[in-house]
mmCIF file of C-alpha atoms and ligand atoms in Angstrom:
data_model
loop_
_atom_site.group_PDB
_atom_site.id
_atom_site.type_symbol
_atom_site.label_atom_id
_atom_site.label_comp_id
_atom_site.label_asym_id
_atom_site.label_seq_id
_atom_site.Cartn_x
_atom_site.Cartn_y
_atom_site.Cartn_z
ATOM 1 C CA MET V 1 -9.047 -7.164 6.139
ATOM 2 C CA ILE V 2 -9.329 -9.103 9.826
ATOM 3 C CA GLN V 3 -12.291 -10.583 11.591
ATOM 4 C CA CYS V 4 -11.892 -12.936 15.367
ATOM 5 C CA GLU V 5 -14.940 -14.112 16.503
ATOM 6 C CA ASP V 6 -14.655 -15.987 19.012
ATOM 7 C CA VAL V 7 -12.009 -17.021 19.312
ATOM 8 C CA HIS V 8 -9.682 -18.755 22.503
ATOM 9 C CA LYS V 9 -6.774 -20.763 23.095
ATOM 10 C CA TRP V 10 -5.399 -22.017 25.452
ATOM 11 C CA TYR V 11 -0.935 -22.116 26.405
ATOM 12 C CA GLY V 12 -1.623 -26.201 27.901
ATOM 13 C CA GLU V 13 -4.015 -26.077 31.120
ATOM 14 C CA PHE V 14 -3.869 -21.554 30.889
ATOM 15 C CA HIS V 15 -6.843 -19.890 28.840
ATOM 16 C CA VAL V 16 -5.290 -16.842 27.435
ATOM 17 C CA LEU V 17 -7.872 -16.012 25.006
ATOM 18 C CA LYS V 18 -11.106 -15.912 26.188
ATOM 19 C CA GLY V 19 -13.354 -15.405 23.516
ATOM 20 C CA ILE V 20 -11.828 -12.450 21.329
ATOM 21 C CA THR V 21 -14.839 -10.936 18.771
ATOM 22 C CA THR V 22 -13.484 -7.420 17.039
ATOM 23 C CA SER V 23 -13.150 -6.945 13.277
ATOM 24 C CA ILE V 24 -11.175 -4.422 11.988
ATOM 25 C CA ARG V 25 -11.228 -2.536 8.769
ATOM 26 C CA ARG V 26 -9.104 -1.499 5.108
ATOM 27 C CA GLY V 27 -7.313 0.920 6.231
ATOM 28 C CA GLU V 28 -7.735 0.789 10.004
ATOM 29 C CA VAL V 29 -5.017 2.030 12.540
ATOM 30 C CA VAL V 30 -6.220 0.606 15.872
ATOM 31 C CA VAL V 31 -4.124 0.541 19.341
ATOM 32 C CA VAL V 32 -4.117 -2.783 20.984
ATOM 33 C CA CYS V 33 -2.765 -2.144 24.705
ATOM 34 C CA GLY V 34 -4.188 -3.094 28.461
ATOM 35 C CA PRO V 35 -1.666 -4.379 31.687
ATOM 36 C CA SER V 36 1.248 -7.066 30.984
ATOM 37 C CA GLY V 37 0.499 -10.756 30.184
ATOM 38 C CA SER V 38 -3.901 -9.534 29.326
ATOM 39 C CA GLY V 39 -3.236 -11.115 26.005
ATOM 40 C CA LYS V 40 -1.498 -8.636 23.158
ATOM 41 C CA SER V 41 1.084 -10.258 22.629
ATOM 42 C CA THR V 42 -0.629 -13.719 22.442
ATOM 43 C CA PHE V 43 -3.909 -12.401 20.307
ATOM 44 C CA ILE V 44 -1.560 -10.034 17.321
ATOM 45 C CA ARG V 45 0.179 -13.807 17.259
ATOM 46 C CA THR V 46 -3.057 -15.517 16.565
ATOM 47 C CA ILE V 47 -3.474 -13.505 13.508
ATOM 48 C CA ASN V 48 -0.981 -15.008 11.284
ATOM 49 C CA ARG V 49 -0.262 -18.577 13.465
ATOM 50 C CA LEU V 50 2.851 -17.409 15.201
ATOM 51 C CA GLU V 51 -0.081 -19.104 17.740
ATOM 52 C CA GLU V 52 -2.973 -21.021 17.178
ATOM 53 C CA HIS V 53 -5.675 -20.975 18.331
ATOM 54 C CA GLN V 54 -7.430 -23.533 19.123
ATOM 55 C CA GLN V 55 -11.479 -22.386 19.238
ATOM 56 C CA GLY V 56 -13.488 -19.891 17.192
ATOM 57 C CA ARG V 57 -12.734 -18.332 13.795
ATOM 58 C CA ILE V 58 -10.223 -16.483 12.296
ATOM 59 C CA ILE V 59 -10.613 -14.834 8.638
ATOM 60 C CA VAL V 60 -8.037 -12.479 7.289
ATOM 61 C CA ASP V 61 -8.709 -10.902 4.133
ATOM 62 C CA GLY V 62 -11.337 -13.492 3.232
ATOM 63 C CA ILE V 63 -9.162 -16.297 3.709
ATOM 64 C CA GLU V 64 -9.709 -18.318 7.400
ATOM 65 C CA LEU V 65 -7.084 -19.400 9.345
ATOM 66 C CA THR V 66 -7.181 -23.193 9.608
ATOM 67 C CA ASN V 67 -4.798 -25.810 9.516
ATOM 68 C CA ASP V 68 -4.847 -25.537 5.554
ATOM 69 C CA LEU V 69 -0.841 -24.509 5.352
ATOM 70 C CA ARG V 70 -1.969 -23.438 2.014
ATOM 71 C CA ASN V 71 -3.710 -20.427 4.334
ATOM 72 C CA ILE V 72 -1.899 -20.286 6.288
ATOM 73 C CA ASP V 73 0.764 -19.761 3.995
ATOM 74 C CA ALA V 74 -1.119 -17.245 2.438
ATOM 75 C CA ILE V 75 -2.357 -15.178 5.493
ATOM 76 C CA ARG V 76 1.208 -15.084 6.178
ATOM 77 C CA ARG V 77 2.071 -13.529 3.046
ATOM 78 C CA GLU V 78 -0.705 -10.852 3.589
ATOM 79 C CA VAL V 79 0.393 -10.207 7.508
ATOM 80 C CA GLY V 80 3.483 -8.441 8.229
ATOM 81 C CA MET V 81 4.760 -8.239 11.841
ATOM 82 C CA VAL V 82 7.450 -6.415 13.547
ATOM 83 C CA PHE V 83 8.400 -7.535 16.533
ATOM 84 C CA GLN V 84 9.475 -5.089 20.354
ATOM 85 C CA GLN V 85 13.220 -7.545 19.682
ATOM 86 C CA PHE V 86 13.377 -6.445 15.807
ATOM 87 C CA ASN V 87 14.632 -9.919 14.829
ATOM 88 C CA LEU V 88 16.812 -8.807 12.003
ATOM 89 C CA PHE V 89 19.685 -11.075 10.645
ATOM 90 C CA PRO V 90 22.819 -10.531 12.571
ATOM 91 C CA HIS V 91 24.877 -12.406 10.075
ATOM 92 C CA LEU V 92 22.866 -10.464 6.508
ATOM 93 C CA THR V 93 23.361 -6.261 5.679
ATOM 94 C CA VAL V 94 20.646 -3.862 6.089
ATOM 95 C CA LEU V 95 19.469 -4.582 2.434
ATOM 96 C CA GLN V 96 19.819 -8.325 2.632
ATOM 97 C CA ASN V 97 18.106 -8.089 5.177
ATOM 98 C CA VAL V 98 15.106 -5.894 3.339
ATOM 99 C CA THR V 99 15.293 -8.237 -0.257
ATOM 100 C CA LEU V 100 15.605 -12.064 1.430
ATOM 101 C CA GLY V 101 11.876 -12.208 1.208
ATOM 102 C CA PRO V 102 11.607 -10.605 -1.596
ATOM 103 C CA ILE V 103 13.887 -12.839 -3.620
ATOM 104 C CA HIS V 104 13.050 -15.976 -1.739
ATOM 105 C CA VAL V 105 9.204 -16.009 -0.965
ATOM 106 C CA LYS V 106 7.749 -14.114 -4.163
ATOM 107 C CA LYS V 107 10.866 -15.113 -6.025
ATOM 108 C CA MET V 108 11.408 -11.308 -7.250
ATOM 109 C CA LYS V 109 14.065 -10.508 -9.641
ATOM 110 C CA LYS V 110 17.385 -9.518 -7.849
ATOM 111 C CA VAL V 111 17.830 -5.424 -9.804
ATOM 112 C CA GLU V 112 13.988 -5.879 -8.639
ATOM 113 C CA ALA V 113 14.431 -6.528 -4.814
ATOM 114 C CA ILE V 114 16.872 -4.385 -4.636
ATOM 115 C CA GLU V 115 15.797 -1.200 -6.496
ATOM 116 C CA ARG V 116 12.011 -1.728 -3.773
ATOM 117 C CA ALA V 117 14.783 -2.031 -1.039
ATOM 118 C CA MET V 118 16.037 0.890 -1.271
ATOM 119 C CA GLU V 119 12.985 2.687 -2.292
ATOM 120 C CA LEU V 120 11.855 1.233 1.358
ATOM 121 C CA LEU V 121 15.251 2.149 3.025
ATOM 122 C CA ASN V 122 14.954 6.086 1.967
ATOM 123 C CA ARG V 123 11.141 5.521 3.027
ATOM 124 C CA VAL V 124 11.486 4.735 6.155
ATOM 125 C CA GLY V 125 14.475 7.565 6.567
ATOM 126 C CA ILE V 126 17.838 4.719 6.565
ATOM 127 C CA ALA V 127 18.723 4.405 2.896
ATOM 128 C CA GLU V 128 22.358 5.067 3.502
ATOM 129 C CA GLN V 129 22.782 2.327 5.751
ATOM 130 C CA ALA V 130 21.822 -0.049 3.352
ATOM 131 C CA GLU V 131 25.350 -2.163 3.636
ATOM 132 C CA LYS V 132 25.636 -1.414 7.142
ATOM 133 C CA TYR V 133 24.930 -5.128 9.356
ATOM 134 C CA PRO V 134 22.020 -4.647 11.395
ATOM 135 C CA GLY V 135 25.111 -4.912 14.460
ATOM 136 C CA GLN V 136 26.162 -1.358 13.642
ATOM 137 C CA LEU V 137 23.162 0.517 14.277
ATOM 138 C CA SER V 138 20.850 2.573 17.185
ATOM 139 C CA GLY V 139 17.683 0.545 18.383
ATOM 140 C CA GLY V 140 16.115 2.993 16.318
ATOM 141 C CA GLN V 141 17.447 2.560 12.579
ATOM 142 C CA GLN V 142 17.423 -1.437 13.539
ATOM 143 C CA GLN V 143 13.369 -1.157 14.067
ATOM 144 C CA ARG V 144 13.377 1.225 10.932
ATOM 145 C CA VAL V 145 15.560 -1.820 8.918
ATOM 146 C CA ALA V 146 12.717 -4.048 9.975
ATOM 147 C CA ILE V 147 9.853 -2.390 9.491
ATOM 148 C CA ALA V 148 10.759 -1.907 5.750
ATOM 149 C CA ARG V 149 11.980 -5.539 5.629
ATOM 150 C CA ALA V 150 8.194 -6.262 6.786
ATOM 151 C CA LEU V 151 6.888 -3.802 3.815
ATOM 152 C CA ALA V 152 8.754 -5.631 1.561
ATOM 153 C CA MET V 153 6.704 -8.238 1.546
ATOM 154 C CA SER V 154 4.147 -6.161 0.766
ATOM 155 C CA PRO V 155 1.708 -7.070 3.215
ATOM 156 C CA ALA V 156 -2.146 -6.003 3.639
ATOM 157 C CA VAL V 157 -1.769 -5.855 7.189
ATOM 158 C CA MET V 158 1.245 -4.668 8.964
ATOM 159 C CA LEU V 159 1.352 -5.687 12.996
ATOM 160 C CA PHE V 160 3.521 -3.931 15.747
ATOM 161 C CA ASP V 161 4.345 -5.985 18.658
ATOM 162 C CA GLU V 162 5.348 -3.308 20.435
ATOM 163 C CA PRO V 163 7.697 -1.900 18.584
ATOM 164 C CA THR V 164 9.503 1.140 20.777
ATOM 165 C CA SER V 165 9.327 -0.972 24.218
ATOM 166 C CA ALA V 166 12.986 -1.713 23.806
ATOM 167 C CA LEU V 167 14.376 1.674 22.698
ATOM 168 C CA ASP V 168 16.204 4.185 24.019
ATOM 169 C CA PRO V 169 13.133 7.595 24.288
ATOM 170 C CA GLU V 170 15.280 9.468 22.143
ATOM 171 C CA MET V 171 14.720 6.566 18.627
ATOM 172 C CA ILE V 172 11.481 6.592 20.076
ATOM 173 C CA LYS V 173 10.039 9.845 18.219
ATOM 174 C CA GLU V 174 11.808 7.786 14.794
ATOM 175 C CA VAL V 175 10.086 4.744 14.812
ATOM 176 C CA LEU V 176 7.021 7.117 16.320
ATOM 177 C CA ASP V 177 6.906 8.978 12.696
ATOM 178 C CA VAL V 178 7.458 5.773 9.991
ATOM 179 C CA MET V 179 4.717 4.345 11.977
ATOM 180 C CA ARG V 180 2.940 6.955 11.342
ATOM 181 C CA GLU V 181 3.465 8.197 7.997
ATOM 182 C CA LEU V 182 2.558 4.709 7.468
ATOM 183 C CA ALA V 183 -1.130 5.182 9.071
ATOM 184 C CA GLN V 184 -1.667 8.257 6.569
ATOM 185 C CA SER V 185 -0.744 6.078 3.913
ATOM 186 C CA GLY V 186 -3.666 4.544 4.233
ATOM 187 C CA MET V 187 -2.126 0.714 5.547
ATOM 188 C CA THR V 188 -4.271 -1.623 8.053
ATOM 189 C CA MET V 189 -1.911 -1.580 11.360
ATOM 190 C CA VAL V 190 -2.752 -3.398 14.275
ATOM 191 C CA CYS V 191 -0.310 -1.821 17.327
ATOM 192 C CA VAL V 192 0.192 -3.110 20.672
ATOM 193 C CA THR V 193 2.134 -0.299 22.410
ATOM 194 C CA HIS V 194 2.136 2.111 25.342
ATOM 195 C CA GLU V 195 2.969 4.637 23.370
ATOM 196 C CA MET V 196 -0.531 7.157 23.988
ATOM 197 C CA GLY V 197 0.858 10.602 22.547
ATOM 198 C CA PHE V 198 0.917 7.241 20.097
ATOM 199 C CA ALA V 199 -2.497 5.647 20.272
ATOM 200 C CA ARG V 200 -4.601 9.330 20.920
ATOM 201 C CA GLU V 201 -3.616 11.111 18.100
ATOM 202 C CA VAL V 202 -3.203 8.147 15.151
ATOM 203 C CA ALA V 203 -5.849 5.174 16.314
ATOM 204 C CA ASP V 204 -9.009 4.470 14.852
ATOM 205 C CA ARG V 205 -10.257 2.666 17.690
ATOM 206 C CA ILE V 206 -8.403 1.236 21.195
ATOM 207 C CA ILE V 207 -8.893 -2.549 21.828
ATOM 208 C CA PHE V 208 -8.340 -3.085 26.030
ATOM 209 C CA PHE V 209 -7.385 -6.476 27.070
ATOM 210 C CA ASP V 210 -7.388 -7.637 30.205
ATOM 211 C CA ARG V 211 -7.001 -10.725 31.676
ATOM 212 C CA GLY V 212 -7.582 -12.385 27.389
ATOM 213 C CA LYS V 213 -10.827 -10.500 27.265
ATOM 214 C CA ILE V 214 -11.542 -7.625 25.510
ATOM 215 C CA VAL V 215 -12.410 -4.670 27.675
ATOM 216 C CA GLU V 216 -13.162 -1.668 25.675
ATOM 217 C CA GLU V 217 -13.472 -0.766 22.268
ATOM 218 C CA ASN V 218 -13.322 2.624 21.783
ATOM 219 C CA THR V 219 -12.646 5.953 19.883
ATOM 220 C CA PRO V 220 -9.199 6.829 21.423
ATOM 221 C CA TYR V 221 -11.195 10.552 22.236
ATOM 222 C CA GLU V 222 -13.150 8.242 24.151
ATOM 223 C CA PHE V 223 -11.306 6.541 26.093
ATOM 224 C CA PHE V 224 -8.183 8.894 27.208
ATOM 225 C CA ASN V 225 -11.180 11.481 28.142
ATOM 226 C CA ASN V 226 -14.221 9.584 28.933
ATOM 227 C CA PRO V 227 -13.882 5.433 29.054
ATOM 228 C CA ARG V 228 -16.718 3.082 29.677
ATOM 229 C CA GLU V 229 -15.344 0.286 32.119
ATOM 230 C CA GLU V 230 -13.375 0.806 35.849
ATOM 231 C CA ARG V 231 -10.337 -1.644 34.528
ATOM 232 C CA SER V 232 -9.694 1.104 31.600
ATOM 233 C CA ARG V 233 -9.944 4.068 34.658
ATOM 234 C CA LEU V 234 -7.843 2.047 36.608
ATOM 235 C CA PHE V 235 -4.886 1.225 33.256
ATOM 236 C CA LEU V 236 -5.270 4.053 32.194
ATOM 237 C CA SER V 237 -4.857 6.307 35.902
ATOM 238 C CA GLN V 238 -1.140 3.896 36.484
ATOM 239 C CA ILE V 239 -0.045 4.988 32.573
ATOM 240 C CA LEU V 240 -0.360 8.632 32.517
HETATM 241 P P1 ADP N 301 1.104 -9.082 26.754
HETATM 242 O O1 ADP N 301 2.054 -9.667 25.271
HETATM 243 O O2 ADP N 301 -0.075 -8.774 27.040
HETATM 244 O O3 ADP N 301 1.891 -9.059 28.270
HETATM 245 P P2 ADP N 301 0.716 -12.316 26.558
HETATM 246 O O4 ADP N 301 0.462 -12.709 25.337
HETATM 247 O O5 ADP N 301 2.809 -12.433 26.183
HETATM 248 O O6 ADP N 301 0.663 -10.854 27.169
HETATM 249 O O7 ADP N 301 0.748 -13.115 27.105
HETATM 250 C C1 ADP N 301 -0.854 -13.849 28.291
HETATM 251 C C2 ADP N 301 -0.302 -14.548 29.344
HETATM 252 O O8 ADP N 301 -0.050 -15.836 28.535
HETATM 253 C C3 ADP N 301 0.497 -14.539 30.360
HETATM 254 O O9 ADP N 301 0.196 -15.181 31.329
HETATM 255 C C4 ADP N 301 2.203 -15.110 29.866
HETATM 256 O O10 ADP N 301 2.498 -15.662 31.382
HETATM 257 C C5 ADP N 301 1.100 -16.139 29.501
HETATM 258 N N1 ADP N 301 2.121 -17.206 28.133
HETATM 259 C C6 ADP N 301 2.558 -16.306 26.772
HETATM 260 N N2 ADP N 301 3.413 -16.818 26.563
HETATM 261 C C7 ADP N 301 3.416 -18.244 26.634
HETATM 262 C C8 ADP N 301 3.789 -19.526 26.480
HETATM 263 N N3 ADP N 301 4.402 -19.903 25.136
HETATM 264 N N4 ADP N 301 3.279 -20.491 26.905
HETATM 265 C C9 ADP N 301 2.831 -20.153 28.302
HETATM 266 N N5 ADP N 301 2.450 -19.609 28.609
HETATM 267 C C10 ADP N 301 2.674 -18.406 27.892
HETATM 268 MG MG1 MG N 302 2.918 -8.546 24.762
#
């Protein structure tokens, strides 16, 4: 589903991604972890061209990310993204947030978009909030709306960038539960997260980043119990 071959990126002079090679299969759930500043966000943002890579190849569902705007458009339709800070439109209701993309980008009929949005809001356990504005919801509820909004575009892949990092502890579980259900439904997911319980239980694979490189790729069991690399060990000793 996603193939990265020797991907490099610089911010000005700063070499942030130093040759990332990995591939993610359809239906796979991958957790990306690593120290702050190691390039995790940059990596997943290059997958839907929120950041441009300067060298190497990224291919999503058979489409290569090049400067061709048609390809960028096609890939963005395939890839849903959920951010730490939710990024909902504050002046639109929950329902409007979820139907906006389907109506304006997918040209779906309004009634159909509403019906589908309500199904998704129901799936993330928040249908009764449909007419509220984001500011009237808790962080956990807003993040579940953000997940429903991404799913409304019927993506083939979902990217999550620390979706629970801005949440109070009691709201983390409700968001992780939605992500777990999504994983069980067969969605291909790449999740940057520090939630190691989630990683252990739900991930098929862990990708550990340090200083712009993939240092270790492993099964959760091996990564947590018997990491191959010294830097992984050090990281785990600091967070667990
Ligand atoms: P992580 O998500 O692992 O914390 P990031 O991908 O956000 O790491 O950042 C990796 C490095 O790139 C950091 O040193 C950060 O300061 C730098 N960086 C991130 N975004 C930019 C940017 N837009 N311009 C310049 N440097 C950036
Ligand atoms: Mg980050």
